[in-house]
Coordinates of C-alpha atoms and ligand atoms in Angstrom, one line a residue:
X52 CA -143.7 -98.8 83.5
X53 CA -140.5 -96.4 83.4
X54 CA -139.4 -94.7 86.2
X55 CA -138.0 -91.7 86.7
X56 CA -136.3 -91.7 90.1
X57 CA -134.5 -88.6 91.4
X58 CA -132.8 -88.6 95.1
X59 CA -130.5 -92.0 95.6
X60 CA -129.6 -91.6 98.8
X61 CA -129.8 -93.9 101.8
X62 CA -133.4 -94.8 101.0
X63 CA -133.6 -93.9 97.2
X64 CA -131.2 -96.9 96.4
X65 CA -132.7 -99.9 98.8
X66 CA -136.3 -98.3 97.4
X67 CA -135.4 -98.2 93.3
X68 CA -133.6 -101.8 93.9
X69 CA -137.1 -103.1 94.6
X70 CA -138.8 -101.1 91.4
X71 CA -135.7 -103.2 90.1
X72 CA -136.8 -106.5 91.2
X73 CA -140.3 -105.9 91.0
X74 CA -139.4 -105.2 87.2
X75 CA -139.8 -101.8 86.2
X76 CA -137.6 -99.5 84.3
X77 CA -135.6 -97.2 86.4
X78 CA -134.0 -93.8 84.8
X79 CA -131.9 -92.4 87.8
X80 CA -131.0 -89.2 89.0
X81 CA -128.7 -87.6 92.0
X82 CA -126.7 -84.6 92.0
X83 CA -123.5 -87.0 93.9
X84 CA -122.1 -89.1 91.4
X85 CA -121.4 -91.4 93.7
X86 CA -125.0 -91.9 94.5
X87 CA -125.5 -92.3 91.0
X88 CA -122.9 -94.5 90.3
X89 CA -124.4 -96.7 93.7
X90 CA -128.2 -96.7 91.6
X91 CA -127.1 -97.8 88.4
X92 CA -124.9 -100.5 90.1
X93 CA -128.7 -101.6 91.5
X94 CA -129.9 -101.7 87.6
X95 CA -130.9 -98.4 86.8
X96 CA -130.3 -96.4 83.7
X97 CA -128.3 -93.3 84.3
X98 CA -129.9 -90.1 84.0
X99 CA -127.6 -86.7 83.5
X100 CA -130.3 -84.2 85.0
X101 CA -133.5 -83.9 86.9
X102 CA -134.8 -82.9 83.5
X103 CA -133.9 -86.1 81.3
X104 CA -135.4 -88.2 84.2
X105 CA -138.7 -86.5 84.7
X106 CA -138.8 -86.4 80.4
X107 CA -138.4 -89.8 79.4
X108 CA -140.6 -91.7 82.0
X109 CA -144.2 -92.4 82.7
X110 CA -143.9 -91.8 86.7
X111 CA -141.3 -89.6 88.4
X112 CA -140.5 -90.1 92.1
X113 CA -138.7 -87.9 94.1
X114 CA -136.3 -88.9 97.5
X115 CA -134.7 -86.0 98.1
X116 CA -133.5 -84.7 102.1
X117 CA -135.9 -81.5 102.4
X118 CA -138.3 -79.1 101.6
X119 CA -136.2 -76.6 99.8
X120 CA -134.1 -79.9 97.9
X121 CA -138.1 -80.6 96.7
X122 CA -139.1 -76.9 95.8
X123 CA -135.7 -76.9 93.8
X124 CA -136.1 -80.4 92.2
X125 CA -139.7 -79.6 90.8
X126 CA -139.9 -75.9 90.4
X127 CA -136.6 -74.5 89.7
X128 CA -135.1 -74.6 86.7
X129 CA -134.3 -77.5 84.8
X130 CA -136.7 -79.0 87.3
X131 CA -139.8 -81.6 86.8
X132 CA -142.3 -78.5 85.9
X133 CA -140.2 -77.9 83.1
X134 CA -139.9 -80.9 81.6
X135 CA -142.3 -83.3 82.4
X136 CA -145.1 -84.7 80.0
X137 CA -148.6 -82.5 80.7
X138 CA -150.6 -85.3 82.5
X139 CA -147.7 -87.3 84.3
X140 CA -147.8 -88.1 87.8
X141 CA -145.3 -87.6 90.4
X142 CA -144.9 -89.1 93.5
X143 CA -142.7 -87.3 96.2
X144 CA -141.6 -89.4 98.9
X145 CA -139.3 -87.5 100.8
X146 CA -140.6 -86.0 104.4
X147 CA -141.3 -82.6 104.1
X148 CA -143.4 -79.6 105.6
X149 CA -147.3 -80.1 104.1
X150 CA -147.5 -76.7 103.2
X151 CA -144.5 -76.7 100.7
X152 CA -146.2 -80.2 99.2
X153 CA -149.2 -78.3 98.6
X154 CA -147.3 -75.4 96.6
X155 CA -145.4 -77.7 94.3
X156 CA -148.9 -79.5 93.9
X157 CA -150.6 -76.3 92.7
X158 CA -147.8 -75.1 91.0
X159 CA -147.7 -78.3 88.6
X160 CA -151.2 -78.4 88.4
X161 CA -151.1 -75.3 86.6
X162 CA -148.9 -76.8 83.9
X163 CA -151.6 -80.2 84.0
X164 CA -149.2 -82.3 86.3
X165 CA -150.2 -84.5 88.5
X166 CA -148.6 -84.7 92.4
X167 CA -149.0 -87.1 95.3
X168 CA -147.0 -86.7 98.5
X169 CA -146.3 -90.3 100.0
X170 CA -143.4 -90.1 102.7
X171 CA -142.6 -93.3 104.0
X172 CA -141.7 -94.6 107.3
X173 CA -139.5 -97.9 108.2
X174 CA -136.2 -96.6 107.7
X175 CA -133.6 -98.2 105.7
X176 CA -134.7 -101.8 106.7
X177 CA -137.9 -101.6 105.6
X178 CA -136.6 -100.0 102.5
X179 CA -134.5 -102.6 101.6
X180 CA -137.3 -105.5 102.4
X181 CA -139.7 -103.5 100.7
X182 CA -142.0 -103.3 103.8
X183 CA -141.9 -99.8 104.1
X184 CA -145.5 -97.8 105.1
X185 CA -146.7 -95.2 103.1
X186 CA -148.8 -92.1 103.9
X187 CA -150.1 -91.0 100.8
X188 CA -151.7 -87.6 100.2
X189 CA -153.7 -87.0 96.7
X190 CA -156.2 -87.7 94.6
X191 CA -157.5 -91.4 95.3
X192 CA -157.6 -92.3 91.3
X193 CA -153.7 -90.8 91.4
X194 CA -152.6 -93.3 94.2
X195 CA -154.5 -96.0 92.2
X196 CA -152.3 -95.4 89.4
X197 CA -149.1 -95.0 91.4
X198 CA -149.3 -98.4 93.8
X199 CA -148.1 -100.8 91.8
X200 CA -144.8 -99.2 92.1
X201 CA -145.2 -98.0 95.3
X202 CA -146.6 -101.7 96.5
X203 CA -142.9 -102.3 95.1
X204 CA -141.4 -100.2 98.3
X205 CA -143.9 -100.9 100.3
X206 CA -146.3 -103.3 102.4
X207 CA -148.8 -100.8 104.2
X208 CA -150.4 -98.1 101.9
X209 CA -152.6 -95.9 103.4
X210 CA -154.5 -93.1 102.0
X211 CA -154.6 -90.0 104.2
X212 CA -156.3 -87.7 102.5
X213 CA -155.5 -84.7 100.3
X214 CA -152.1 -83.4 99.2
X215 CA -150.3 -82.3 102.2
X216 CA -152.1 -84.8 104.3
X217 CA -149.3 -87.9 103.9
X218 CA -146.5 -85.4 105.4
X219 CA -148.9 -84.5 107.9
X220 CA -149.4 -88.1 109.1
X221 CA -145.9 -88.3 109.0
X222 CA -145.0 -85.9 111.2
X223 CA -147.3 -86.7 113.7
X224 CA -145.6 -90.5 114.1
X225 CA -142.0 -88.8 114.4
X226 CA -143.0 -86.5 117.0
X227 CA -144.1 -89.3 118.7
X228 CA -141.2 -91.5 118.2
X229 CA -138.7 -88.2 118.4
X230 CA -140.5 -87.5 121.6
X231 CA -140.9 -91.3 123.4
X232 CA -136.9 -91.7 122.6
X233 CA -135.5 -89.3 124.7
X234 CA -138.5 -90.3 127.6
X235 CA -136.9 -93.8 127.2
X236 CA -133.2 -92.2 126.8
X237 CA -134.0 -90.2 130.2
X238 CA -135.4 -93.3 132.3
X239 CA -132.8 -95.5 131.8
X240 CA -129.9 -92.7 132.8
X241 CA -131.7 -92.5 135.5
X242 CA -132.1 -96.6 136.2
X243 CA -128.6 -96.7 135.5
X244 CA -127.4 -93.5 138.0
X245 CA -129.7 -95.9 140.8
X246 CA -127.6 -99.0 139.7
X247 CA -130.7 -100.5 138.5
X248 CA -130.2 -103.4 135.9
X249 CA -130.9 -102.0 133.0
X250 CA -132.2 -105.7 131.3
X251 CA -134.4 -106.1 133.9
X252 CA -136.1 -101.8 134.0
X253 CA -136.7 -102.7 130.1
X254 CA -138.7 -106.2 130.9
X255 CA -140.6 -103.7 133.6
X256 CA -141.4 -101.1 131.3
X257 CA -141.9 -103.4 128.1
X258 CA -144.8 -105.0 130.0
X259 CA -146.0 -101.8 131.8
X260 CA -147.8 -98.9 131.3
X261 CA -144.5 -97.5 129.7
X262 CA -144.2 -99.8 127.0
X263 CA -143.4 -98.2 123.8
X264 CA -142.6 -99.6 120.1
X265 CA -138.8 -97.1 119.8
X266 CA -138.3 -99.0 123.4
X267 CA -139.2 -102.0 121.9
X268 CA -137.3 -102.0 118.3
X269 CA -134.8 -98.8 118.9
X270 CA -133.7 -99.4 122.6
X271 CA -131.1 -96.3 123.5
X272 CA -128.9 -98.7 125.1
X273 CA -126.4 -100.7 123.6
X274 CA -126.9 -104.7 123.8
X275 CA -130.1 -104.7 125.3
X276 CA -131.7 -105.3 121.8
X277 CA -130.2 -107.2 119.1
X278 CA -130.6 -104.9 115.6
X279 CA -131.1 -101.8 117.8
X280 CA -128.4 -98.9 116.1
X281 CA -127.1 -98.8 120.1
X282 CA -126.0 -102.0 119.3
X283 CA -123.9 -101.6 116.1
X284 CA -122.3 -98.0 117.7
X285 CA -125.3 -96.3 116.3
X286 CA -125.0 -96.4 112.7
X287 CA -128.4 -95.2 111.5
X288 CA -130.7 -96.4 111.5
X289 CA -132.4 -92.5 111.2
X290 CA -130.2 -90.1 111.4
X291 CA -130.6 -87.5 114.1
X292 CA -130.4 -84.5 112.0
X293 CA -133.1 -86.7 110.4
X294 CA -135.3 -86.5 113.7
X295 CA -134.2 -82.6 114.5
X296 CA -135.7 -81.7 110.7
X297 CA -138.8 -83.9 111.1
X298 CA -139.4 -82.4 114.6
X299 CA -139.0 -78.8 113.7
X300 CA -141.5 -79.4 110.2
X301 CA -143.8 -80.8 113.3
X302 CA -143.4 -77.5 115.4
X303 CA -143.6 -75.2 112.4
X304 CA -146.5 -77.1 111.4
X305 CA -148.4 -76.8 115.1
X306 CA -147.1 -73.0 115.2
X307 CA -148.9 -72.2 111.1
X308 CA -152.3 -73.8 112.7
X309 CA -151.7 -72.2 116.4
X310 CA -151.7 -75.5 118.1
X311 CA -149.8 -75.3 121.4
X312 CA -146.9 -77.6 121.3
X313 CA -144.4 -78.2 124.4
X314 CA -142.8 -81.4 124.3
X315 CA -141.7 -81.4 120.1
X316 CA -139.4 -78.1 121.1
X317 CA -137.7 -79.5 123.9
X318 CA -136.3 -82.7 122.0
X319 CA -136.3 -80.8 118.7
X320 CA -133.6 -78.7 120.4
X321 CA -132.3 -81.4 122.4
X322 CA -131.5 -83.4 118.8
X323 CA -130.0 -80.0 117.4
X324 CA -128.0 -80.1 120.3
X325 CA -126.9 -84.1 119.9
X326 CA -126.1 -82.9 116.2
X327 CA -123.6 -79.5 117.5
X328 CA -121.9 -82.0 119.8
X329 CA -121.1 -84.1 116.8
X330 CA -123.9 -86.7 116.3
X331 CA -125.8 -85.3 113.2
X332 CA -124.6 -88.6 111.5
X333 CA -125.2 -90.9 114.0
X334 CA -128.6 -92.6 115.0
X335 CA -131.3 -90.4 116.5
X336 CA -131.0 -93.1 119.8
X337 CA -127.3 -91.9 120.2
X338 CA -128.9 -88.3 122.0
X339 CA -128.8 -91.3 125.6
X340 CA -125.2 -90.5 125.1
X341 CA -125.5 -86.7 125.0
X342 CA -127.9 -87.3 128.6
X343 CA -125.2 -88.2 130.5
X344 CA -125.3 -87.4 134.1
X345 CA -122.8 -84.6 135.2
X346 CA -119.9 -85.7 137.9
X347 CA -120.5 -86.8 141.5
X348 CA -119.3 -83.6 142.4
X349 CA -121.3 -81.3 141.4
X350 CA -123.9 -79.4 143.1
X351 CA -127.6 -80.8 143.2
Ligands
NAD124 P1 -130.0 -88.9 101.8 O1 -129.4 -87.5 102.0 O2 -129.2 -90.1 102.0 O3 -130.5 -89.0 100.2 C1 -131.1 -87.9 99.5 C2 -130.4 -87.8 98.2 O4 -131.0 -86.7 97.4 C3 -128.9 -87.6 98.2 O5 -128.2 -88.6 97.5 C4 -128.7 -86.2 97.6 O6 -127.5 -86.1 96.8 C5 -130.0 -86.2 96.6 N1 -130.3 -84.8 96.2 C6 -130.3 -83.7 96.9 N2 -130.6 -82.6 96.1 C7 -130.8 -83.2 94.9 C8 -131.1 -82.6 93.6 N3 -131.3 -81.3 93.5 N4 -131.2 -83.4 92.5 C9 -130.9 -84.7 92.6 N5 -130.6 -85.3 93.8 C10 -130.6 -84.5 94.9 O7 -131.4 -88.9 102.6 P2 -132.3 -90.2 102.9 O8 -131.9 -90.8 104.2 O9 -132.3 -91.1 101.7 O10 -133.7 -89.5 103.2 C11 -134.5 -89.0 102.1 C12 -135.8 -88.5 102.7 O11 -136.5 -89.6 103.3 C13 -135.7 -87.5 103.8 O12 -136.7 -86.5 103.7 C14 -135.8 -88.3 105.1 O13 -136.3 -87.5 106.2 C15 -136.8 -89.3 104.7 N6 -136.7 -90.6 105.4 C16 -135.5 -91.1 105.7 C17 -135.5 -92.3 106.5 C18 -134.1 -92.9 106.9 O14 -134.2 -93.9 107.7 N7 -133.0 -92.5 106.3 C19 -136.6 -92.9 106.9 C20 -137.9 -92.4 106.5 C21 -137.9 -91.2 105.8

């Protein structure tokens, strides 16, 4: 099967070296060259626009940062609703807002094109072992068609429900892990202020009521977990104006269905704030250095 993959980012490359592996053709696309260049060092054939990718392959799949980088890609022009075959499918993989998923859906269904959303989560380590896990929102018989490629990325599948429904799923796990971060983040500043060892508060919380898989896997604090982006100066990992994005699509989400939200604003803001004080690029965990305690000498 021919690929048309368009987005070769951070995860687009480690995610089309697998199609790679696993076999398939790969025609790539990115608007940096050097992105480009990086894809077709990984095996794939080199594409020169959005248009010659989504025209000369059987399945296109999109990677692409966010929402208005997806409307662009498949609806503007030049874009995949111009020239893709009536009848292919597409597979959009980036995390997005549900609601702009369901346009582009309707929008190529109109011109007989056929859209799944299936944004994935395991970050660039799962990407690269091909572990990743996929939400997928669709048509059943459309995922059936797409997972042999997507069982190239990817170890855990899992069919949500209709179009919008995989970003959906998504959203909800990163307000979760957005959320439980800076709750870890907070704690140990303030086992640390107390002179508490901060070794032994994560063996108390890792077998307490506290216990939490970011804890576990994306600990805040540098050395306390081997792999952990704390511990290699917070390379992502997931960016954190990864996490701010993914956190306001969950709060513009709750606000469209009226759903009280409290918690996703505070540490959406609080990453927006990490980013303006210079750790956009960084690791989501680096916000534990933005939560440092203020001098001895200031009022309390
Ligand atoms: P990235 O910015 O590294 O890669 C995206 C690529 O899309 C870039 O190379 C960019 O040049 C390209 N692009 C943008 N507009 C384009 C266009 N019009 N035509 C062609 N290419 C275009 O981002 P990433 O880290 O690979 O993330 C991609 C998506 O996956 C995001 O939605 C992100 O939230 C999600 N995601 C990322 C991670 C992670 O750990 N990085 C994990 C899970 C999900």
């Amino acid at each position: 099967m021919k690929i048309g993959f368009i987005g070769t980012g951070t995860m687009g490359q480690p995610m089309l070296a697998n199609l790679v592996k696993k076999g398939f053709d790969v025609l790539a696309f990115d608007v940096v060259p050097a992105a480009l260049d990086a894809a077709v060092r990984l095996g794939a054939a080199r594409a020169g626009s959005v248009g010659e990718a989504a025209a000369n392959c059987e399945l296109v799949v999109t990677m692409l940062p966010s929402s208005a980088n997806v409307e662009a890609v498949y609806l503007g022009s030049g874009g995949i609703a111009e020239n893709a075959a009536g009848g292919r499918l597409c597979v959009d993989m980036s995390t997005i807002d549900p609601g702009t998923s369901q346009r582009v859906a309707a929008r190529l269904n109109e011109r007989g094109i056929r859209f799944l959303d299936a944004p994935v989560s395991g970050g660039v380590g799962g990407a690269t072992a091909g572990t990743l896990a996929i939400m997928v929102g669709g048509d059943a018989r459309d995922l059936e068609e797409a997972r042999p490629a997507l069982a190239a990325m990817g170890s855990n599948i899992i069919h949500v429900g209709a179009v919008g429904a995989g970003e959906v799923a998504k959203l909800c796990n990163n307000l979760v892990a957005g959320s439980a971060l800076i709750a870890v983040a907070e704690a140990f500043r303030i086992g640390e202020a107390f002179g508490v060892d901060l070794q032994v508060l994560t063996s108390v919380i890792a077998k307490s009521s506290g216990a939490t898989w970011v804890m576990e896997h994306m600990h805040p604090v540098p050395g306390i977990v081997d792999g952990a982006a704390s511990s290699r100066q917070y390379a992502p990992g997931f960016m954190t104006d990864l996490m701010a994005k993914d956190l306001a699509l969950a709060v513009n989400a709750a606000r469209e269905r009226r759903v009280p939200v409290v918690v996703a604003p505070a540490a959406q803001q609080l990453y927006r704030l990490a980013s303006s004080h210079g750790l956009g690029r960084e690791d989501f965990s680096s916000v534990y250095k933005f939560l440092k305690p203020s001098n001895d000498d200031a009022p309390v």
